PDB file of C-alpha atoms and ligand atoms in Angstrom:
ATOM      1  CA  MET A   3      24.013  14.959   2.007  1.00  0.00           C
ATOM      2  CA  SER A   4      24.951  12.466  -0.672  1.00  0.00           C
ATOM      3  CA  THR A   5      23.213   9.421   0.719  1.00  0.00           C
ATOM      4  CA  CYS A   6      19.780   9.016   2.248  1.00  0.00           C
ATOM      5  CA  ASP A   7      17.945   6.576   4.477  1.00  0.00           C
ATOM      6  CA  VAL A   8      14.694   6.369   2.586  1.00  0.00           C
ATOM      7  CA  LEU A   9      13.762   7.265  -0.980  1.00  0.00           C
ATOM      8  CA  VAL A  10      10.059   8.017  -1.497  1.00  0.00           C
ATOM      9  CA  MET A  11       8.680   8.447  -5.007  1.00  0.00           C
ATOM     10  CA  ASP A  12       5.485   9.189  -6.882  1.00  0.00           C
ATOM     11  CA  SER A  13       4.290  10.749 -10.133  1.00  0.00           C
ATOM     12  CA  GLY A  14       3.921  14.047  -8.302  1.00  0.00           C
ATOM     13  CA  SER A  15       2.900  15.379  -4.918  1.00  0.00           C
ATOM     14  CA  GLY A  16       0.567  12.545  -3.897  1.00  0.00           C
ATOM     15  CA  GLY A  17       3.290  10.535  -2.195  1.00  0.00           C
ATOM     16  CA  LEU A  18       3.802  13.476   0.125  1.00  0.00           C
ATOM     17  CA  SER A  19       0.818  12.131   2.090  1.00  0.00           C
ATOM     18  CA  ILE A  20       3.030   9.129   2.869  1.00  0.00           C
ATOM     19  CA  TRP A  21       6.216  11.191   3.247  1.00  0.00           C
ATOM     20  CA  GLN A  22       4.590  13.460   5.809  1.00  0.00           C
ATOM     21  CA  ALA A  23       3.337  10.581   7.932  1.00  0.00           C
ATOM     22  CA  LEU A  24       6.711   8.880   7.665  1.00  0.00           C
ATOM     23  CA  THR A  25       8.770  11.893   8.699  1.00  0.00           C
ATOM     24  CA  ALA A  26       6.290  12.660  11.500  1.00  0.00           C
ATOM     25  CA  THR A  27       6.608   9.161  12.980  1.00  0.00           C
ATOM     26  CA  MET A  28      10.352   8.714  12.241  1.00  0.00           C
ATOM     27  CA  PRO A  29      11.754  12.251  12.547  1.00  0.00           C
ATOM     28  CA  ALA A  30      15.415  11.245  12.273  1.00  0.00           C
ATOM     29  CA  LEU A  31      15.097   9.696   8.801  1.00  0.00           C
ATOM     30  CA  GLU A  32      17.084  11.395   6.061  1.00  0.00           C
ATOM     31  CA  THR A  33      14.849  11.375   3.025  1.00  0.00           C
ATOM     32  CA  VAL A  34      14.821  12.051  -0.672  1.00  0.00           C
ATOM     33  CA  TYR A  35      11.421  12.537  -2.305  1.00  0.00           C
ATOM     34  CA  LEU A  36      11.148  12.284  -6.079  1.00  0.00           C
ATOM     35  CA  ALA A  37       8.152  13.776  -7.912  1.00  0.00           C
ATOM     36  CA  ASP A  38       8.142  12.502 -11.505  1.00  0.00           C
ATOM     37  CA  PHE A  39       6.207  15.409 -12.988  1.00  0.00           C
ATOM     38  CA  ASN A  40       7.601  14.621 -16.426  1.00  0.00           C
ATOM     39  CA  HIS A  41       5.517  11.439 -16.653  1.00  0.00           C
ATOM     40  CA  TYR A  42       2.560  12.687 -14.576  1.00  0.00           C
ATOM     41  CA  PRO A  43      -0.172  11.485 -14.386  1.00  0.00           C
ATOM     42  CA  TYR A  44       0.815   7.841 -13.975  1.00  0.00           C
ATOM     43  CA  GLY A  45      -2.848   6.817 -14.034  1.00  0.00           C
ATOM     44  CA  GLU A  46      -2.914   7.392 -17.785  1.00  0.00           C
ATOM     45  CA  GLN A  47       0.292   5.485 -18.654  1.00  0.00           C
ATOM     46  CA  THR A  48       0.448   1.928 -19.947  1.00  0.00           C
ATOM     47  CA  GLU A  49       1.752  -0.756 -17.611  1.00  0.00           C
ATOM     48  CA  ALA A  50       4.829  -1.323 -19.811  1.00  0.00           C
ATOM     49  CA  ALA A  51       5.672   2.404 -19.822  1.00  0.00           C
ATOM     50  CA  LEU A  52       5.426   2.547 -16.023  1.00  0.00           C
ATOM     51  CA  ILE A  53       7.706  -0.448 -15.563  1.00  0.00           C
ATOM     52  CA  ASP A  54      10.355   1.096 -17.866  1.00  0.00           C
ATOM     53  CA  ARG A  55      10.106   4.488 -16.227  1.00  0.00           C
ATOM     54  CA  LEU A  56      10.333   3.258 -12.647  1.00  0.00           C
ATOM     55  CA  ARG A  57      13.259   0.950 -13.414  1.00  0.00           C
ATOM     56  CA  HIS A  58      15.102   3.880 -14.934  1.00  0.00           C
ATOM     57  CA  LEU A  59      14.341   6.335 -12.107  1.00  0.00           C
ATOM     58  CA  VAL A  60      15.021   3.906  -9.284  1.00  0.00           C
ATOM     59  CA  GLY A  61      18.305   2.899 -10.969  1.00  0.00           C
ATOM     60  CA  ARG A  62      19.489   6.500 -11.138  1.00  0.00           C
ATOM     61  CA  CYS A  63      18.390   7.319  -7.596  1.00  0.00           C
ATOM     62  CA  VAL A  64      20.032   4.207  -6.167  1.00  0.00           C
ATOM     63  CA  GLU A  65      23.285   5.195  -7.870  1.00  0.00           C
ATOM     64  CA  MET A  66      23.110   8.763  -6.599  1.00  0.00           C
ATOM     65  CA  TRP A  67      21.637   8.408  -3.099  1.00  0.00           C
ATOM     66  CA  GLN A  68      22.154   4.796  -2.048  1.00  0.00           C
ATOM     67  CA  PRO A  69      18.883   4.594  -0.116  1.00  0.00           C
ATOM     68  CA  LYS A  70      18.444   1.796   2.445  1.00  0.00           C
ATOM     69  CA  ILE A  71      14.699   1.518   1.729  1.00  0.00           C
ATOM     70  CA  VAL A  72      12.642   2.597  -1.286  1.00  0.00           C
ATOM     71  CA  VAL A  73       8.972   3.504  -0.890  1.00  0.00           C
ATOM     72  CA  ILE A  74       6.940   3.510  -4.095  1.00  0.00           C
ATOM     73  CA  ALA A  75       4.342   5.925  -2.710  1.00  0.00           C
ATOM     74  CA  CYS A  76       2.001   5.397  -5.611  1.00  0.00           C
ATOM     75  CA  ASN A  77      -0.771   2.826  -5.993  1.00  0.00           C
ATOM     76  CA  THR A  78      -0.767   3.112  -9.780  1.00  0.00           C
ATOM     77  CA  ALA A  79       2.910   2.121  -9.946  1.00  0.00           C
ATOM     78  CA  SER A  80       2.980  -0.302  -7.010  1.00  0.00           C
ATOM     79  CA  THR A  81       0.182  -2.438  -8.456  1.00  0.00           C
ATOM     80  CA  VAL A  82       2.372  -3.169 -11.497  1.00  0.00           C
ATOM     81  CA  VAL A  83       6.108  -2.509 -10.975  1.00  0.00           C
ATOM     82  CA  LEU A  84       7.105  -4.045  -7.641  1.00  0.00           C
ATOM     83  CA  ASP A  85       8.088  -7.480  -8.951  1.00  0.00           C
ATOM     84  CA  ALA A  86      10.308  -5.961 -11.643  1.00  0.00           C
ATOM     85  CA  LEU A  87      12.008  -3.612  -9.165  1.00  0.00           C
ATOM     86  CA  ARG A  88      12.591  -6.343  -6.584  1.00  0.00           C
ATOM     87  CA  ALA A  89      14.099  -8.564  -9.258  1.00  0.00           C
ATOM     88  CA  GLN A  90      16.497  -5.831 -10.380  1.00  0.00           C
ATOM     89  CA  PHE A  91      17.642  -4.147  -7.153  1.00  0.00           C
ATOM     90  CA  PRO A  92      18.790  -5.876  -3.945  1.00  0.00           C
ATOM     91  CA  LEU A  93      16.927  -3.436  -1.714  1.00  0.00           C
ATOM     92  CA  PRO A  94      13.778  -3.504   0.400  1.00  0.00           C
ATOM     93  CA  PHE A  95      10.875  -1.966  -1.537  1.00  0.00           C
ATOM     94  CA  VAL A  96       7.675  -0.880   0.162  1.00  0.00           C
ATOM     95  CA  GLY A  97       4.717  -0.395  -2.164  1.00  0.00           C
ATOM     96  CA  VAL A  98       1.394   1.268  -1.522  1.00  0.00           C
ATOM     97  CA  VAL A  99      -1.666  -0.693  -2.615  1.00  0.00           C
ATOM     98  CA  PRO A 100      -5.381  -0.041  -1.986  1.00  0.00           C
ATOM     99  CA  ALA A 101      -6.608  -1.141   1.469  1.00  0.00           C
ATOM    100  CA  ILE A 102      -9.367  -3.364   0.067  1.00  0.00           C
ATOM    101  CA  LYS A 103      -8.840  -6.036   2.716  1.00  0.00           C
ATOM    102  CA  VAL A 104      -9.351  -3.516   5.551  1.00  0.00           C
ATOM    103  CA  ALA A 105     -12.435  -1.951   3.961  1.00  0.00           C
ATOM    104  CA  ALA A 106     -14.053  -5.317   3.176  1.00  0.00           C
ATOM    105  CA  ALA A 107     -13.520  -6.537   6.738  1.00  0.00           C
ATOM    106  CA  ALA A 108     -15.020  -3.329   8.175  1.00  0.00           C
ATOM    107  CA  SER A 109     -18.031  -3.037   5.863  1.00  0.00           C
ATOM    108  CA  ARG A 110     -21.335  -3.791   7.595  1.00  0.00           C
ATOM    109  CA  GLN A 111     -23.383  -3.533   4.407  1.00  0.00           C
ATOM    110  CA  HIS A 112     -20.823  -5.474   2.347  1.00  0.00           C
ATOM    111  CA  ARG A 113     -20.663  -2.593  -0.098  1.00  0.00           C
ATOM    112  CA  ILE A 114     -17.320  -0.952  -0.594  1.00  0.00           C
ATOM    113  CA  GLY A 115     -15.920   1.638  -2.966  1.00  0.00           C
ATOM    114  CA  LEU A 116     -12.498   1.930  -4.567  1.00  0.00           C
ATOM    115  CA  LEU A 117     -11.482   5.443  -5.585  1.00  0.00           C
ATOM    116  CA  ALA A 118      -8.224   5.339  -7.537  1.00  0.00           C
ATOM    117  CA  THR A 119      -6.683   6.358 -10.859  1.00  0.00           C
ATOM    118  CA  PRO A 120      -8.057   5.084 -14.190  1.00  0.00           C
ATOM    119  CA  GLY A 121      -4.988   2.818 -14.400  1.00  0.00           C
ATOM    120  CA  THR A 122      -5.285   1.301 -10.934  1.00  0.00           C
ATOM    121  CA  ILE A 123      -8.952   0.320 -11.121  1.00  0.00           C
ATOM    122  CA  LYS A 124      -8.242  -1.810 -14.230  1.00  0.00           C
ATOM    123  CA  ARG A 125      -5.309  -3.769 -12.791  1.00  0.00           C
ATOM    124  CA  SER A 126      -5.434  -7.557 -12.500  1.00  0.00           C
ATOM    125  CA  TYR A 127      -3.739  -6.993  -9.123  1.00  0.00           C
ATOM    126  CA  ILE A 128      -6.974  -5.340  -7.958  1.00  0.00           C
ATOM    127  CA  ASP A 129      -9.085  -8.203  -9.337  1.00  0.00           C
ATOM    128  CA  ARG A 130      -6.999 -10.577  -7.250  1.00  0.00           C
ATOM    129  CA  LEU A 131      -7.324  -8.450  -4.089  1.00  0.00           C
ATOM    130  CA  VAL A 132     -11.104  -8.304  -4.552  1.00  0.00           C
ATOM    131  CA  GLU A 133     -11.335 -12.052  -5.138  1.00  0.00           C
ATOM    132  CA  GLN A 134      -9.197 -12.827  -2.119  1.00  0.00           C
ATOM    133  CA  PHE A 135     -10.567 -10.370   0.436  1.00  0.00           C
ATOM    134  CA  ALA A 136     -13.832  -8.883  -0.806  1.00  0.00           C
ATOM    135  CA  ALA A 137     -15.622 -11.713  -2.580  1.00  0.00           C
ATOM    136  CA  HIS A 138     -18.561 -11.216  -0.180  1.00  0.00           C
ATOM    137  CA  CYS A 139     -18.869  -7.514  -1.093  1.00  0.00           C
ATOM    138  CA  THR A 140     -20.185  -5.409  -3.917  1.00  0.00           C
ATOM    139  CA  VAL A 141     -17.158  -3.383  -5.018  1.00  0.00           C
ATOM    140  CA  VAL A 142     -17.784  -0.107  -6.855  1.00  0.00           C
ATOM    141  CA  ARG A 143     -14.682   1.132  -8.724  1.00  0.00           C
ATOM    142  CA  VAL A 144     -14.283   4.794  -9.711  1.00  0.00           C
ATOM    143  CA  GLY A 145     -11.146   5.943 -11.566  1.00  0.00           C
ATOM    144  CA  SER A 146     -10.396   9.660 -11.773  1.00  0.00           C
ATOM    145  CA  SER A 147      -7.452  11.758 -12.941  1.00  0.00           C
ATOM    146  CA  GLU A 148      -9.424  14.944 -12.215  1.00  0.00           C
ATOM    147  CA  LEU A 149      -9.108  14.301  -8.484  1.00  0.00           C
ATOM    148  CA  VAL A 150      -5.354  13.831  -8.915  1.00  0.00           C
ATOM    149  CA  HIS A 151      -5.122  17.247 -10.598  1.00  0.00           C
ATOM    150  CA  MET A 152      -7.285  18.726  -7.854  1.00  0.00           C
ATOM    151  CA  ALA A 153      -4.894  17.415  -5.189  1.00  0.00           C
ATOM    152  CA  GLU A 154      -1.930  18.892  -7.107  1.00  0.00           C
ATOM    153  CA  ARG A 155      -3.670  22.288  -7.183  1.00  0.00           C
ATOM    154  CA  ARG A 156      -4.400  21.993  -3.475  1.00  0.00           C
ATOM    155  CA  ILE A 157      -0.817  21.193  -2.493  1.00  0.00           C
ATOM    156  CA  ARG A 158       0.411  24.394  -4.123  1.00  0.00           C
ATOM    157  CA  ASN A 159      -1.191  26.227  -1.250  1.00  0.00           C
ATOM    158  CA  TRP A 160       0.128  23.986   1.500  1.00  0.00           C
ATOM    159  CA  GLY A 161       0.347  25.804   4.831  1.00  0.00           C
ATOM    160  CA  GLY A 162      -0.791  29.041   3.203  1.00  0.00           C
ATOM    161  CA  GLU A 163      -4.152  30.777   3.313  1.00  0.00           C
ATOM    162  CA  SER A 164      -7.032  28.513   2.469  1.00  0.00           C
ATOM    163  CA  VAL A 165      -8.973  29.622  -0.562  1.00  0.00           C
ATOM    164  CA  GLN A 166     -12.574  28.961  -1.495  1.00  0.00           C
ATOM    165  CA  GLN A 167     -12.683  26.180  -4.092  1.00  0.00           C
ATOM    166  CA  GLN A 168     -16.359  25.876  -4.870  1.00  0.00           C
ATOM    167  CA  ASP A 169     -15.867  24.440  -8.384  1.00  0.00           C
ATOM    168  CA  ASP A 170     -13.608  21.721  -7.065  1.00  0.00           C
ATOM    169  CA  ALA A 171     -16.111  20.779  -4.339  1.00  0.00           C
ATOM    170  CA  GLU A 172     -18.910  20.387  -6.901  1.00  0.00           C
ATOM    171  CA  GLN A 173     -16.751  18.337  -9.236  1.00  0.00           C
ATOM    172  CA  LEU A 174     -15.537  16.130  -6.398  1.00  0.00           C
ATOM    173  CA  THR A 175     -19.097  15.465  -5.213  1.00  0.00           C
ATOM    174  CA  ALA A 176     -20.147  14.488  -8.750  1.00  0.00           C
ATOM    175  CA  ILE A 177     -17.169  12.107  -9.170  1.00  0.00           C
ATOM    176  CA  ILE A 178     -17.929  10.165  -5.996  1.00  0.00           C
ATOM    177  CA  GLU A 179     -21.687   9.982  -6.651  1.00  0.00           C
ATOM    178  CA  PRO A 180     -21.545   6.246  -7.595  1.00  0.00           C
ATOM    179  CA  PHE A 181     -20.542   5.455  -3.990  1.00  0.00           C
ATOM    180  CA  ARG A 182     -23.573   7.281  -2.649  1.00  0.00           C
ATOM    181  CA  GLU A 183     -25.863   5.589  -5.178  1.00  0.00           C
ATOM    182  CA  ALA A 184     -24.552   2.161  -4.207  1.00  0.00           C
ATOM    183  CA  ALA A 185     -24.735   3.001  -0.459  1.00  0.00           C
ATOM    184  CA  CYS A 186     -21.069   2.078   0.150  1.00  0.00           C
ATOM    185  CA  ASP A 187     -20.188   2.311   3.833  1.00  0.00           C
ATOM    186  CA  GLN A 188     -16.399   2.074   3.278  1.00  0.00           C
ATOM    187  CA  VAL A 189     -14.474   3.773   0.479  1.00  0.00           C
ATOM    188  CA  VAL A 190     -10.807   3.035  -0.167  1.00  0.00           C
ATOM    189  CA  LEU A 191      -8.608   5.991  -1.119  1.00  0.00           C
ATOM    190  CA  GLY A 192      -6.545   3.983  -3.601  1.00  0.00           C
ATOM    191  CA  CYS A 193      -4.299   6.815  -4.767  1.00  0.00           C
ATOM    192  CA  THR A 194      -1.805   8.634  -2.576  1.00  0.00           C
ATOM    193  CA  HIS A 195      -3.009  11.992  -3.880  1.00  0.00           C
ATOM    194  CA  PHE A 196      -6.437  11.445  -2.363  1.00  0.00           C
ATOM    195  CA  PRO A 197      -5.687  11.630   1.382  1.00  0.00           C
ATOM    196  CA  LEU A 198      -4.746  15.249   0.599  1.00  0.00           C
ATOM    197  CA  LEU A 199      -8.473  15.790  -0.147  1.00  0.00           C
ATOM    198  CA  ARG A 200      -9.760  13.666   2.733  1.00  0.00           C
ATOM    199  CA  ALA A 201     -11.684  16.509   4.439  1.00  0.00           C
ATOM    200  CA  GLU A 202     -13.568  17.172   1.193  1.00  0.00           C
ATOM    201  CA  PHE A 203     -14.481  13.499   0.749  1.00  0.00           C
ATOM    202  CA  GLU A 204     -15.705  13.271   4.328  1.00  0.00           C
ATOM    203  CA  LYS A 205     -17.799  16.391   3.868  1.00  0.00           C
ATOM    204  CA  ALA A 206     -19.292  15.221   0.568  1.00  0.00           C
ATOM    205  CA  LEU A 207     -20.118  11.688   1.763  1.00  0.00           C
ATOM    206  CA  PRO A 208     -20.045  11.593   5.580  1.00  0.00           C
ATOM    207  CA  GLU A 209     -21.967   8.323   5.799  1.00  0.00           C
ATOM    208  CA  ALA A 210     -18.948   6.394   4.428  1.00  0.00           C
ATOM    209  CA  ALA A 211     -15.659   5.700   6.218  1.00  0.00           C
ATOM    210  CA  TRP A 212     -12.702   6.773   4.047  1.00  0.00           C
ATOM    211  CA  VAL A 213      -9.874   4.266   4.325  1.00  0.00           C
ATOM    212  CA  ASP A 214      -6.243   4.664   3.260  1.00  0.00           C
ATOM    213  CA  SER A 215      -2.979   2.735   3.634  1.00  0.00           C
ATOM    214  CA  THR A 216      -0.808   5.493   5.111  1.00  0.00           C
ATOM    215  CA  ALA A 217      -0.542   4.186   8.694  1.00  0.00           C
ATOM    216  CA  ALA A 218       0.136   0.624   7.497  1.00  0.00           C
ATOM    217  CA  ILE A 219       2.965   1.863   5.251  1.00  0.00           C
ATOM    218  CA  CYS A 220       4.558   3.756   8.143  1.00  0.00           C
ATOM    219  CA  ARG A 221       4.438   0.643  10.325  1.00  0.00           C
ATOM    220  CA  ARG A 222       6.051  -1.385   7.540  1.00  0.00           C
ATOM    221  CA  VAL A 223       8.877   1.121   6.979  1.00  0.00           C
ATOM    222  CA  ASN A 224       9.412   1.355  10.726  1.00  0.00           C
ATOM    223  CA  ALA A 225       9.770  -2.425  11.045  1.00  0.00           C
ATOM    224  CA  LEU A 226      12.106  -2.604   8.036  1.00  0.00           C
ATOM    225  CA  TRP A 227      14.183   0.252   9.374  1.00  0.00           C
ATOM    226  CA  ALA A 228      14.709  -1.594  12.649  1.00  0.00           C
ATOM    227  CA  GLU A 229      16.271  -4.433  10.594  1.00  0.00           C
ATOM    228  CA  VAL A 230      18.192  -2.307   8.110  1.00  0.00           C
ATOM    229  CA  ALA A 231      19.648   0.143  10.630  1.00  0.00           C
ATOM    230  CA  THR A 232      21.082  -2.592  12.853  1.00  0.00           C
ATOM    231  CA  GLY A 233      24.835  -2.265  12.867  1.00  0.00           C
ATOM    232  CA  GLU A 234      24.786   1.187  11.294  1.00  0.00           C
ATOM    233  CA  ALA A 235      25.724   3.209  14.338  1.00  0.00           C
ATOM    234  CA  GLY A 236      24.035   6.561  14.593  1.00  0.00           C
ATOM    235  CA  LEU A 237      21.511   6.010  11.848  1.00  0.00           C
ATOM    236  CA  GLY A 238      17.950   6.597  12.924  1.00  0.00           C
ATOM    237  CA  GLY A 239      19.105   8.264  16.149  1.00  0.00           C
ATOM    238  CA  GLN A 240      16.580  10.780  17.419  1.00  0.00           C
ATOM    239  CA  GLU A 241      19.179  13.410  18.332  1.00  0.00           C
ATOM    240  CA  ARG A 242      20.092  14.530  14.832  1.00  0.00           C
ATOM    241  CA  ARG A 243      18.067  16.880  12.662  1.00  0.00           C
ATOM    242  CA  ALA A 244      17.138  15.072   9.503  1.00  0.00           C
ATOM    243  CA  HIS A 245      17.677  16.592   6.075  1.00  0.00           C
ATOM    244  CA  HIS A 246      15.047  16.318   3.358  1.00  0.00           C
ATOM    245  CA  VAL A 247      15.672  16.711  -0.354  1.00  0.00           C
ATOM    246  CA  LEU A 248      12.890  17.173  -2.884  1.00  0.00           C
ATOM    247  CA  LEU A 249      13.683  16.213  -6.473  1.00  0.00           C
ATOM    248  CA  TYR A 250      11.386  16.768  -9.430  1.00  0.00           C
ATOM    249  CA  THR A 251      11.556  15.927 -13.100  1.00  0.00           C
ATOM    250  CA  GLU A 252      10.633  18.767 -15.451  1.00  0.00           C
ATOM    251  CA  PRO A 253       6.864  19.009 -16.073  1.00  0.00           C
ATOM    252  CA  LYS A 254       5.813  18.718 -19.711  1.00  0.00           C
ATOM    253  CA  PRO A 255       4.799  22.012 -21.307  1.00  0.00           C
ATOM    254  CA  ALA A 256       1.048  22.347 -21.855  1.00  0.00           C
ATOM    255  CA  ALA A 257      -1.213  24.973 -23.334  1.00  0.00           C
ATOM    256  CA  GLY A 258      -4.886  25.960 -23.013  1.00  0.00           C
ATOM    257  CA  ALA A 259      -7.191  23.602 -21.134  1.00  0.00           C
ATOM    258  CA  ASP A 260      -4.306  21.132 -20.724  1.00  0.00           C
ATOM    259  CA  ARG A 261      -2.731  23.528 -18.245  1.00  0.00           C
ATOM    260  CA  GLN A 262      -5.135  22.068 -15.667  1.00  0.00           C
ATOM    261  CA  ARG A 263      -3.616  18.677 -16.334  1.00  0.00           C
ATOM    262  CA  ILE A 264       0.025  19.355 -15.600  1.00  0.00           C
ATOM    263  CA  ALA A 265       1.955  20.039 -12.459  1.00  0.00           C
ATOM    264  CA  VAL A 266       3.553  23.486 -12.364  1.00  0.00           C
ATOM    265  CA  VAL A 267       6.910  24.100 -10.721  1.00  0.00           C
ATOM    266  CA  ASP A 268       7.033  27.764  -9.753  1.00  0.00           C
ATOM    267  CA  GLU A 269       7.753  29.947  -6.722  1.00  0.00           C
ATOM    268  CA  GLN A 270       4.339  29.258  -5.165  1.00  0.00           C
ATOM    269  CA  TRP A 271       4.946  25.509  -5.305  1.00  0.00           C
ATOM    270  CA  ARG A 272       8.503  25.834  -3.997  1.00  0.00           C
ATOM    271  CA  ALA A 273       7.313  27.963  -1.056  1.00  0.00           C
ATOM    272  CA  ALA A 274       4.668  25.368  -0.209  1.00  0.00           C
ATOM    273  CA  MET A 275       7.287  22.594  -0.317  1.00  0.00           C
ATOM    274  CA  ARG A 276       9.629  24.537   1.966  1.00  0.00           C
ATOM    275  CA  ARG A 277       6.771  25.041   4.434  1.00  0.00           C
ATOM    276  CA  MET A 278       6.178  21.319   4.326  1.00  0.00           C
ATOM    277  CA  GLY A 279       9.747  20.717   5.523  1.00  0.00           C
ATOM    278  CA  PHE A 280      12.062  20.262   2.536  1.00  0.00           C
ATOM    279  CA  ASP A 281      15.551  21.737   2.942  1.00  0.00           C
ATOM    280  CA  SER A 282      16.440  21.686  -0.719  1.00  0.00           C
ATOM    281  CA  ILE A 283      14.476  21.467  -3.943  1.00  0.00           C
ATOM    282  CA  GLU A 284      16.336  20.331  -7.033  1.00  0.00           C
ATOM    283  CA  ARG A 285      15.536  19.460 -10.600  1.00  0.00           C
ATOM    284  CA  PHE A 286      16.388  15.830 -11.375  1.00  0.00           C
ATOM    285  CA  LYS A 287      17.824  15.381 -14.857  1.00  0.00           C
TER     286      LYS A 287
HETATM  287  N1  DGL B  11      -0.408   9.168  -6.626  1.00  0.00           N
HETATM  288  C1  DGL B  11      -0.499   8.109  -7.536  1.00  0.00           C
HETATM  289  C2  DGL B  11      -1.249   6.906  -7.019  1.00  0.00           C
HETATM  290  O1  DGL B  11      -1.164   6.612  -5.843  1.00  0.00           O
HETATM  291  C3  DGL B  11      -0.647   8.394  -9.019  1.00  0.00           C
HETATM  292  C4  DGL B  11      -1.488   9.521  -9.508  1.00  0.00           C
HETATM  293  C5  DGL B  11      -1.254   9.753 -11.014  1.00  0.00           C
HETATM  294  O2  DGL B  11      -0.184  10.228 -11.353  1.00  0.00           O
HETATM  295  O3  DGL B  11      -2.137   9.400 -11.816  1.00  0.00           O
HETATM  296  O4  DGL B  11      -1.874   6.187  -7.722  1.00  0.00           O
END
């Protein structure tokens, strides 16, 4: 395969929460997923660095794979890079942004939480969303890279035996404590890594509803695909078996305690990705 229907990208494995839902609802889509481990975690990058990086990566992927739709499956990037990408590439871009509107409309107590990366919670884009849709609510913002690392560790075991992760459960409970203290009844999972830990969040704080944007993104891609695929005979047909390519940029080397803070590409990770449904796994240079 040298072209693809949809390109999905993130700093790492978080966007796989979107990719999985997308390929489950549109099984004939040919996809390329790009995990930018080299610049992971995005939540600790400056806005300018993210714009440069995404322009570069999207440019290279568009050249190589000619996607019909690009999904920026990352809240941290989408809340800052979409305008620049749309201005540069004549392609439909779908971004993922925190579902603050949905949570604010559903909150009975008018107390909502936003759980995202340290970068996302500071964005002016979020201030505008809150002003527009949640002005009647108390909004508690928690930014955490630790939860992103936890999700990366979890994905390495995808489809394999589940292992007891007591330390992670305690850390996760402590991180989301501000939502309990503020009695939030809706919490937005504003990072695509976090739906991968949804069961843990629900267990730690069952009194809140945990909201994410995954289903809305799938509906958006579906609608766009109906427009884009018109006139391209055969594309999107249900009869063909789709092919899925996973690309990754080389993780940065790290030593000591920092090893917890990097993504590791090894046989365990590759096996998990094959179980998830990828046909080929390639390093993107
Ligand atoms: N998964 C990403 C998001 O939705 C970014 C996580 C990170 O690299 O910090 O925000």
